[in-house]
């Protein structure tokens, strides 16, 4: 009956209850939509970079990440011997040999990131084949290179034309090679599009003179949640004086930092929003307590304990808060669901910013129940804390004084 | 008959620090089971103050007070609240009832606080509402009832916990003469048939006329204590 009493009490002043619930509704709607968009956007961006290029985990030569030198190669066989069988069985291990080279054609020369890959495994990992916009994925002939559309445009070349590459090879040898362009690859990021060159791993090993060595091995996993356990296993099983195990966050520190800053500033906005809402709720609680002094005095007189009185008022406040949360969900859950299924396209400056990080310029809000349950928790905590005010009033209340009106 | 209320040398001084108001200046009083007592006296004479102290709603500045054989000045806050719930029925001047509850629920409420089982509560509440003549109003909210009907529900509620006595501070102050008569009939009936003790304050001569015992206060003191005509 206390519960039903509390429920009926909040409807004594319908307008006040509805306005308060509506303010909570607004906060919940705003923050869940905003957080979903934000989370989704960053996830999307990170996924793009991870899926198109880095992978979630790479094993590299100890100093390769910092030096970027072709001399920091590792022997694939030696590495594989140290990798536990379980990992070898469950996850594709995708080798790469990458370094910078000068590309030259006609009277133009520019830098390029030349990456030797295992064509089949690489496609399995990054879906590279699906991004071929012209030519083929070495199906018609095993020779030649795939280049970014941007790079082809710079050189004004197409499929069938050749490019000459120059670089410093293993231990200082001269690396020179001439390769026909086999196909063009589409990249969302203009930067990548202008620099990426893929060739067969064996061709790259020949070009750089490394023998059967690679600069990195990508561990092909699809589930982000497995990353940390896998990284830990690899770090304990591999000889860490020789190898470095990098996860995706370590491989893109700028992106991670940008994400953190963005999240932090969004959280500040949400906190301010909730502080404003809190004042509104507090106002309602003050009125609720003041309007009912006499009645609370009667209840105390006829034998309702202070804790029971407080429990009743606490429930009233929580009910109003949860009413707001519930109504907020009624709108925000379907809205976020819809937006996550129909992401909208960005344009202008924002689009450029996303492309800079290698992501497609779309906003796909993440649909995550975690975001919604967080709202419930947050509103519950806020209202619970604010509902301590009646406790304070009731604790000191004297029936005779409360009833003298 | 055994005494239900005993006070000795009760005083009450308001604002003892600034300009003290001596609301009660030594009240000795014994009220026995089954009495029907009116407390009368001019405005400001201390009637409400005395009833509040007897009812355990306020504490005296000095003096001894015993209710149902128990020294209530020694009780802790929660114990005093429970004591009121189980031993004293209150009828205030107005706005006694919980507005969101029906007449029946209002009467059941005290028994709910006493954690009585649902069917027992229900049965007793119906009986009490019958006793105050409101069988047809059990599912009405206070706002749908007249002032007199509300006071009758309040009397039913006051009796719900089977208290030792009922305290009523000017229960008829806001009622017309017909309602006043009805309420007094009900109270007198309950007093006669169930030996329920009633202590009420009033200014109304018609109410005073119904009392069995009339205690007159003036300036915080009992100046007369005599049998009534009721
Ligand atoms: N909380 C208080 N603070 C200060 N003085 C008070 C307080 N309550 C009552 N008094 C004073 O105590 C005296 C007795 O008041 P009380 O209310 O008991 O009188 P009463 O007989 O009930 O009067 P009425 O017939 O008008 O209801 C009055 O002088 C009143 O002003
Ligand atoms: Mg009075």
PDB file of C-alpha atoms in Angstrom, chain A residues 116-353:
ATOM      1  CA  UNK A 116      54.203  -7.072 -49.518  1.00  0.00           C
ATOM      2  CA  UNK A 117      51.211  -9.247 -48.721  1.00  0.00           C
ATOM      3  CA  UNK A 118      49.914 -12.787 -48.848  1.00  0.00           C
ATOM      4  CA  UNK A 119      47.084 -12.106 -51.303  1.00  0.00           C
ATOM      5  CA  UNK A 120      44.631 -14.717 -50.030  1.00  0.00           C
ATOM      6  CA  UNK A 121      45.176 -14.103 -46.314  1.00  0.00           C
ATOM      7  CA  UNK A 122      45.180 -10.358 -46.713  1.00  0.00           C
ATOM      8  CA  UNK A 123      41.856 -10.474 -48.501  1.00  0.00           C
ATOM      9  CA  UNK A 124      40.477 -12.642 -45.745  1.00  0.00           C
ATOM     10  CA  UNK A 125      41.625 -10.100 -43.155  1.00  0.00           C
ATOM     11  CA  UNK A 126      40.890  -6.761 -44.782  1.00  0.00           C
ATOM     12  CA  UNK A 127      38.659  -7.589 -47.720  1.00  0.00           C
ATOM     13  CA  UNK A 128      41.191  -5.946 -49.999  1.00  0.00           C
ATOM     14  CA  UNK A 129      39.889  -7.724 -53.081  1.00  0.00           C
ATOM     15  CA  UNK A 130      36.483  -6.157 -52.622  1.00  0.00           C
ATOM     16  CA  UNK A 131      37.988  -2.697 -52.837  1.00  0.00           C
ATOM     17  CA  UNK A 132      39.493  -3.181 -56.282  1.00  0.00           C
ATOM     18  CA  UNK A 133      37.859  -0.564 -58.495  1.00  0.00           C
ATOM     19  CA  UNK A 134      39.694  -1.384 -61.702  1.00  0.00           C
ATOM     20  CA  UNK A 135      41.767  -4.318 -62.889  1.00  0.00           C
ATOM     21  CA  UNK A 136      41.924  -7.504 -60.826  1.00  0.00           C
ATOM     22  CA  UNK A 137      43.317  -9.028 -57.681  1.00  0.00           C
ATOM     23  CA  UNK A 138      46.135 -10.902 -59.443  1.00  0.00           C
ATOM     24  CA  UNK A 139      43.650 -13.326 -60.924  1.00  0.00           C
ATOM     25  CA  UNK A 140      44.664 -12.883 -64.555  1.00  0.00           C
ATOM     26  CA  UNK A 141      48.383 -12.849 -63.777  1.00  0.00           C
ATOM     27  CA  UNK A 142      50.406 -13.229 -60.567  1.00  0.00           C
ATOM     28  CA  UNK A 143      52.712 -10.318 -61.317  1.00  0.00           C
ATOM     29  CA  UNK A 144      52.460  -6.648 -60.691  1.00  0.00           C
ATOM     30  CA  UNK A 145      51.137  -4.263 -58.079  1.00  0.00           C
ATOM     31  CA  UNK A 146      47.886  -2.819 -56.795  1.00  0.00           C
ATOM     32  CA  UNK A 147      47.897   0.920 -56.169  1.00  0.00           C
ATOM     33  CA  UNK A 148      45.544   3.389 -54.527  1.00  0.00           C
ATOM     34  CA  UNK A 149      43.289   5.313 -56.915  1.00  0.00           C
ATOM     35  CA  UNK A 150      44.803   8.561 -55.676  1.00  0.00           C
ATOM     36  CA  UNK A 151      48.306   7.439 -56.500  1.00  0.00           C
ATOM     37  CA  UNK A 152      47.267   6.335 -59.995  1.00  0.00           C
ATOM     38  CA  UNK A 153      45.653   9.709 -60.486  1.00  0.00           C
ATOM     39  CA  UNK A 154      48.824  11.510 -59.406  1.00  0.00           C
ATOM     40  CA  UNK A 155      50.807   9.620 -62.011  1.00  0.00           C
ATOM     41  CA  UNK A 156      47.971   9.768 -64.532  1.00  0.00           C
ATOM     42  CA  UNK A 157      48.304   6.033 -65.086  1.00  0.00           C
ATOM     43  CA  UNK A 158      45.909   3.112 -65.194  1.00  0.00           C
ATOM     44  CA  UNK A 159      45.880  -0.667 -65.258  1.00  0.00           C
ATOM     45  CA  UNK A 160      48.676  -2.010 -67.487  1.00  0.00           C
ATOM     46  CA  UNK A 161      51.027   0.952 -67.011  1.00  0.00           C
ATOM     47  CA  UNK A 162      54.242   0.456 -65.080  1.00  0.00           C
ATOM     48  CA  UNK A 163      55.917   2.243 -62.166  1.00  0.00           C
ATOM     49  CA  UNK A 164      59.499   2.132 -61.020  1.00  0.00           C
ATOM     50  CA  UNK A 165      60.297   1.888 -57.301  1.00  0.00           C
ATOM     51  CA  UNK A 166      63.469   2.832 -55.483  1.00  0.00           C
ATOM     52  CA  UNK A 167      64.297   2.240 -51.871  1.00  0.00           C
ATOM     53  CA  UNK A 168      66.921   1.241 -49.394  1.00  0.00           C
ATOM     54  CA  UNK A 169      66.736  -2.525 -48.904  1.00  0.00           C
ATOM     55  CA  UNK A 170      67.855  -4.875 -46.205  1.00  0.00           C
ATOM     56  CA  UNK A 171      71.187  -3.804 -44.629  1.00  0.00           C
ATOM     57  CA  UNK A 172      71.604  -0.931 -47.011  1.00  0.00           C
ATOM     58  CA  UNK A 173      71.375  -2.690 -50.338  1.00  0.00           C
ATOM     59  CA  UNK A 174      69.815  -0.807 -53.186  1.00  0.00           C
ATOM     60  CA  UNK A 175      66.255  -1.835 -53.889  1.00  0.00           C
ATOM     61  CA  UNK A 176      65.035  -1.201 -57.409  1.00  0.00           C
ATOM     62  CA  UNK A 177      62.138  -2.681 -59.287  1.00  0.00           C
ATOM     63  CA  UNK A 178      59.703  -2.067 -62.105  1.00  0.00           C
ATOM     64  CA  UNK A 179      56.147  -3.330 -61.765  1.00  0.00           C
ATOM     65  CA  UNK A 180      53.054  -3.244 -63.933  1.00  0.00           C
ATOM     66  CA  UNK A 181      49.887  -1.917 -62.330  1.00  0.00           C
ATOM     67  CA  UNK A 182      47.469  -4.816 -61.944  1.00  0.00           C
ATOM     68  CA  UNK A 183      44.589  -3.011 -60.314  1.00  0.00           C
ATOM     69  CA  UNK A 184      43.393   0.132 -58.542  1.00  0.00           C
ATOM     70  CA  UNK A 185      42.137   0.163 -54.973  1.00  0.00           C
ATOM     71  CA  UNK A 186      39.530   2.464 -53.513  1.00  0.00           C
ATOM     72  CA  UNK A 187      40.300   4.021 -50.119  1.00  0.00           C
ATOM     73  CA  UNK A 188      37.960   6.220 -48.131  1.00  0.00           C
ATOM     74  CA  UNK A 189      40.963   8.107 -46.833  1.00  0.00           C
ATOM     75  CA  UNK A 190      42.597  10.316 -49.473  1.00  0.00           C
ATOM     76  CA  UNK A 191      45.948  10.020 -47.671  1.00  0.00           C
ATOM     77  CA  UNK A 192      45.977   6.261 -47.949  1.00  0.00           C
ATOM     78  CA  UNK A 193      44.691   6.433 -51.497  1.00  0.00           C
ATOM     79  CA  UNK A 194      47.695   8.526 -52.532  1.00  0.00           C
ATOM     80  CA  UNK A 195      50.351   6.349 -50.919  1.00  0.00           C
ATOM     81  CA  UNK A 196      49.369   2.702 -50.816  1.00  0.00           C
ATOM     82  CA  UNK A 197      51.026   0.127 -53.040  1.00  0.00           C
ATOM     83  CA  UNK A 198      50.503  -3.626 -52.600  1.00  0.00           C
ATOM     84  CA  UNK A 199      52.557  -6.406 -54.107  1.00  0.00           C
ATOM     85  CA  UNK A 200      53.017 -10.109 -53.498  1.00  0.00           C
ATOM     86  CA  UNK A 201      55.030 -10.884 -50.384  1.00  0.00           C
ATOM     87  CA  UNK A 202      57.619 -12.799 -52.406  1.00  0.00           C
ATOM     88  CA  UNK A 203      58.031  -9.840 -54.768  1.00  0.00           C
ATOM     89  CA  UNK A 204      58.480  -7.509 -51.835  1.00  0.00           C
ATOM     90  CA  UNK A 205      61.007  -9.818 -50.187  1.00  0.00           C
ATOM     91  CA  UNK A 206      62.918  -9.872 -53.421  1.00  0.00           C
ATOM     92  CA  UNK A 207      62.695  -6.110 -53.862  1.00  0.00           C
ATOM     93  CA  UNK A 208      63.904  -5.339 -50.328  1.00  0.00           C
ATOM     94  CA  UNK A 209      66.317  -8.297 -50.291  1.00  0.00           C
ATOM     95  CA  UNK A 210      65.092  -9.612 -46.967  1.00  0.00           C
ATOM     96  CA  UNK A 211      64.814 -13.291 -47.806  1.00  0.00           C
ATOM     97  CA  UNK A 212      61.866 -15.040 -46.133  1.00  0.00           C
ATOM     98  CA  UNK A 213      61.391 -12.353 -43.527  1.00  0.00           C
ATOM     99  CA  UNK A 214      58.539  -9.963 -42.720  1.00  0.00           C
ATOM    100  CA  UNK A 215      58.087  -6.718 -40.826  1.00  0.00           C
ATOM    101  CA  UNK A 216      54.874  -7.736 -39.133  1.00  0.00           C
ATOM    102  CA  UNK A 217      52.323 -10.461 -38.701  1.00  0.00           C
ATOM    103  CA  UNK A 218      48.704  -9.437 -38.190  1.00  0.00           C
ATOM    104  CA  UNK A 219      46.638 -11.682 -35.962  1.00  0.00           C
ATOM    105  CA  UNK A 220      43.307 -11.858 -37.729  1.00  0.00           C
ATOM    106  CA  UNK A 221      40.505 -11.653 -35.207  1.00  0.00           C
ATOM    107  CA  UNK A 222      37.090 -10.142 -35.641  1.00  0.00           C
ATOM    108  CA  UNK A 223      36.010  -9.721 -32.035  1.00  0.00           C
ATOM    109  CA  UNK A 224      37.403  -6.723 -30.225  1.00  0.00           C
ATOM    110  CA  UNK A 225      36.680  -8.294 -26.853  1.00  0.00           C
ATOM    111  CA  UNK A 226      39.235 -11.056 -27.394  1.00  0.00           C
ATOM    112  CA  UNK A 227      42.074  -8.621 -27.952  1.00  0.00           C
ATOM    113  CA  UNK A 228      43.405  -8.234 -24.447  1.00  0.00           C
ATOM    114  CA  UNK A 229      43.524 -11.955 -23.595  1.00  0.00           C
ATOM    115  CA  UNK A 230      45.201 -12.737 -26.892  1.00  0.00           C
ATOM    116  CA  UNK A 231      47.729  -9.954 -26.442  1.00  0.00           C
ATOM    117  CA  UNK A 232      48.533 -11.273 -22.981  1.00  0.00           C
ATOM    118  CA  UNK A 233      48.977 -14.826 -24.220  1.00  0.00           C
ATOM    119  CA  UNK A 234      51.232 -13.684 -27.029  1.00  0.00           C
ATOM    120  CA  UNK A 235      53.295 -11.484 -24.739  1.00  0.00           C
ATOM    121  CA  UNK A 236      53.912 -14.340 -22.360  1.00  0.00           C
ATOM    122  CA  UNK A 237      54.668 -16.926 -25.054  1.00  0.00           C
ATOM    123  CA  UNK A 238      56.809 -14.868 -27.402  1.00  0.00           C
ATOM    124  CA  UNK A 239      60.380 -13.817 -26.789  1.00  0.00           C
ATOM    125  CA  UNK A 240      59.732 -10.174 -25.973  1.00  0.00           C
ATOM    126  CA  UNK A 241      63.359  -9.189 -26.343  1.00  0.00           C
ATOM    127  CA  UNK A 242      62.870  -9.921 -30.011  1.00  0.00           C
ATOM    128  CA  UNK A 243      59.195  -9.226 -30.689  1.00  0.00           C
ATOM    129  CA  UNK A 244      56.731  -6.498 -29.872  1.00  0.00           C
ATOM    130  CA  UNK A 245      53.022  -7.322 -29.612  1.00  0.00           C
ATOM    131  CA  UNK A 246      50.960  -4.241 -30.453  1.00  0.00           C
ATOM    132  CA  UNK A 247      47.246  -3.908 -30.053  1.00  0.00           C
ATOM    133  CA  UNK A 248      45.081  -1.575 -32.102  1.00  0.00           C
ATOM    134  CA  UNK A 249      45.062   1.120 -29.484  1.00  0.00           C
ATOM    135  CA  UNK A 250      48.837   1.265 -29.406  1.00  0.00           C
ATOM    136  CA  UNK A 251      48.965   1.388 -33.179  1.00  0.00           C
ATOM    137  CA  UNK A 252      46.757   4.455 -33.415  1.00  0.00           C
ATOM    138  CA  UNK A 253      47.510   6.598 -30.393  1.00  0.00           C
ATOM    139  CA  UNK A 254      46.364   9.836 -32.077  1.00  0.00           C
ATOM    140  CA  UNK A 255      42.989   8.382 -32.876  1.00  0.00           C
ATOM    141  CA  UNK A 256      42.626   7.023 -29.365  1.00  0.00           C
ATOM    142  CA  UNK A 257      43.586  10.343 -27.881  1.00  0.00           C
ATOM    143  CA  UNK A 258      41.166  12.220 -30.088  1.00  0.00           C
ATOM    144  CA  UNK A 259      38.456   9.770 -29.078  1.00  0.00           C
ATOM    145  CA  UNK A 260      39.193  10.239 -25.406  1.00  0.00           C
ATOM    146  CA  UNK A 261      39.153  14.003 -25.637  1.00  0.00           C
ATOM    147  CA  UNK A 262      35.932  13.961 -27.571  1.00  0.00           C
ATOM    148  CA  UNK A 263      34.329  11.619 -25.064  1.00  0.00           C
ATOM    149  CA  UNK A 264      35.532  13.715 -22.145  1.00  0.00           C
ATOM    150  CA  UNK A 265      34.126  16.940 -23.553  1.00  0.00           C
ATOM    151  CA  UNK A 266      30.828  15.241 -24.331  1.00  0.00           C
ATOM    152  CA  UNK A 267      30.699  13.949 -20.775  1.00  0.00           C
ATOM    153  CA  UNK A 268      31.133  17.482 -19.481  1.00  0.00           C
ATOM    154  CA  UNK A 269      28.092  18.544 -21.494  1.00  0.00           C
ATOM    155  CA  UNK A 270      26.109  15.619 -20.122  1.00  0.00           C
ATOM    156  CA  UNK A 271      27.131  16.373 -16.569  1.00  0.00           C
ATOM    157  CA  UNK A 272      26.075  20.004 -16.962  1.00  0.00           C
ATOM    158  CA  UNK A 273      22.787  18.857 -18.448  1.00  0.00           C
ATOM    159  CA  UNK A 274      22.167  16.513 -15.559  1.00  0.00           C
ATOM    160  CA  UNK A 275      23.074  19.188 -13.029  1.00  0.00           C
ATOM    161  CA  UNK A 276      20.447  21.476 -14.555  1.00  0.00           C
ATOM    162  CA  UNK A 277      17.888  18.669 -14.499  1.00  0.00           C
ATOM    163  CA  UNK A 278      18.848  17.931 -10.893  1.00  0.00           C
ATOM    164  CA  UNK A 279      17.928  21.453  -9.873  1.00  0.00           C
ATOM    165  CA  UNK A 280      14.538  20.996 -11.476  1.00  0.00           C
ATOM    166  CA  UNK A 281      13.980  17.760  -9.617  1.00  0.00           C
ATOM    167  CA  UNK A 282      15.158  19.344  -6.392  1.00  0.00           C
ATOM    168  CA  UNK A 283      12.647  22.150  -6.888  1.00  0.00           C
ATOM    169  CA  UNK A 284       9.870  19.606  -7.233  1.00  0.00           C
ATOM    170  CA  UNK A 285      11.051  17.810  -4.111  1.00  0.00           C
ATOM    171  CA  UNK A 286      11.124  21.063  -2.151  1.00  0.00           C
ATOM    172  CA  UNK A 287       7.559  21.827  -3.179  1.00  0.00           C
ATOM    173  CA  UNK A 288       6.433  18.278  -2.490  1.00  0.00           C
ATOM    174  CA  UNK A 289       7.818  18.478   1.009  1.00  0.00           C
ATOM    175  CA  UNK A 290       6.574  21.957   1.771  1.00  0.00           C
ATOM    176  CA  UNK A 291       3.052  21.505   0.400  1.00  0.00           C
ATOM    177  CA  UNK A 292       2.531  18.471   2.545  1.00  0.00           C
ATOM    178  CA  UNK A 293       3.871  19.609   5.902  1.00  0.00           C
ATOM    179  CA  UNK A 294       0.462  19.334   7.538  1.00  0.00           C
ATOM    180  CA  UNK A 295      -0.278  15.946   6.086  1.00  0.00           C
ATOM    181  CA  UNK A 296       3.138  14.611   7.059  1.00  0.00           C
ATOM    182  CA  UNK A 297       2.447  15.903  10.570  1.00  0.00           C
ATOM    183  CA  UNK A 298      -0.863  14.009  10.658  1.00  0.00           C
ATOM    184  CA  UNK A 299       0.812  10.822   9.439  1.00  0.00           C
ATOM    185  CA  UNK A 300       3.516  11.142  12.057  1.00  0.00           C
ATOM    186  CA  UNK A 301       0.856  11.758  14.727  1.00  0.00           C
ATOM    187  CA  UNK A 302      -1.225   8.743  13.901  1.00  0.00           C
ATOM    188  CA  UNK A 303       1.770   6.467  14.065  1.00  0.00           C
ATOM    189  CA  UNK A 304       3.698   6.370  10.819  1.00  0.00           C
ATOM    190  CA  UNK A 305       7.397   6.112  11.541  1.00  0.00           C
ATOM    191  CA  UNK A 306       9.820   8.615  10.109  1.00  0.00           C
ATOM    192  CA  UNK A 307      11.557   5.964   8.031  1.00  0.00           C
ATOM    193  CA  UNK A 308       8.214   4.925   6.564  1.00  0.00           C
ATOM    194  CA  UNK A 309       7.371   8.517   5.726  1.00  0.00           C
ATOM    195  CA  UNK A 310      10.757   8.957   4.171  1.00  0.00           C
ATOM    196  CA  UNK A 311      10.434   5.670   2.292  1.00  0.00           C
ATOM    197  CA  UNK A 312       7.158   6.878   0.839  1.00  0.00           C
ATOM    198  CA  UNK A 313       8.581  10.194  -0.328  1.00  0.00           C
ATOM    199  CA  UNK A 314      11.736   8.562  -1.615  1.00  0.00           C
ATOM    200  CA  UNK A 315       9.632   6.227  -3.717  1.00  0.00           C
ATOM    201  CA  UNK A 316       7.673   9.169  -5.043  1.00  0.00           C
ATOM    202  CA  UNK A 317      10.836  10.881  -6.219  1.00  0.00           C
ATOM    203  CA  UNK A 318      12.255   7.687  -7.715  1.00  0.00           C
ATOM    204  CA  UNK A 319       8.952   7.039  -9.468  1.00  0.00           C
ATOM    205  CA  UNK A 320       8.978  10.449 -11.090  1.00  0.00           C
ATOM    206  CA  UNK A 321      12.584   9.910 -12.178  1.00  0.00           C
ATOM    207  CA  UNK A 322      11.911   6.455 -13.530  1.00  0.00           C
ATOM    208  CA  UNK A 323       8.773   7.660 -15.239  1.00  0.00           C
ATOM    209  CA  UNK A 324      10.982  10.144 -17.083  1.00  0.00           C
ATOM    210  CA  UNK A 325      13.531   7.448 -17.899  1.00  0.00           C
ATOM    211  CA  UNK A 326      10.806   5.101 -19.126  1.00  0.00           C
ATOM    212  CA  UNK A 327       9.215   7.720 -21.349  1.00  0.00           C
ATOM    213  CA  UNK A 328      12.681   8.726 -22.531  1.00  0.00           C
ATOM    214  CA  UNK A 329      13.390   5.141 -23.562  1.00  0.00           C
ATOM    215  CA  UNK A 330      10.089   4.914 -25.352  1.00  0.00           C
ATOM    216  CA  UNK A 331      11.402   7.569 -27.704  1.00  0.00           C
ATOM    217  CA  UNK A 332      15.155   7.106 -27.654  1.00  0.00           C
ATOM    218  CA  UNK A 333      15.367   3.319 -28.019  1.00  0.00           C
ATOM    219  CA  UNK A 334      13.442   3.146 -31.302  1.00  0.00           C
ATOM    220  CA  UNK A 335      15.109   6.348 -32.481  1.00  0.00           C
ATOM    221  CA  UNK A 336      18.637   5.084 -31.892  1.00  0.00           C
ATOM    222  CA  UNK A 337      17.700   1.695 -33.340  1.00  0.00           C
ATOM    223  CA  UNK A 338      16.399   3.387 -36.448  1.00  0.00           C
ATOM    224  CA  UNK A 339      19.436   5.614 -36.840  1.00  0.00           C
ATOM    225  CA  UNK A 340      21.805   2.703 -36.319  1.00  0.00           C
ATOM    226  CA  UNK A 341      20.089   0.882 -39.176  1.00  0.00           C
ATOM    227  CA  UNK A 342      19.888   3.986 -41.368  1.00  0.00           C
ATOM    228  CA  UNK A 343      23.079   5.922 -40.709  1.00  0.00           C
ATOM    229  CA  UNK A 344      23.170   9.385 -42.174  1.00  0.00           C
ATOM    230  CA  UNK A 345      25.808  10.740 -44.502  1.00  0.00           C
ATOM    231  CA  UNK A 346      28.058  13.598 -43.477  1.00  0.00           C
ATOM    232  CA  UNK A 347      29.361  16.326 -45.668  1.00  0.00           C
ATOM    233  CA  UNK A 348      31.768  19.242 -45.691  1.00  0.00           C
ATOM    234  CA  UNK A 349      34.381  19.755 -43.037  1.00  0.00           C
ATOM    235  CA  UNK A 350      33.184  16.884 -40.885  1.00  0.00           C
ATOM    236  CA  UNK A 351      33.423  14.491 -43.769  1.00  0.00           C
ATOM    237  CA  UNK A 352      36.999  15.614 -44.401  1.00  0.00           C
ATOM    238  CA  UNK A 353      37.941  15.158 -40.768  1.00  0.00           C
TER     239      UNK A 353
END
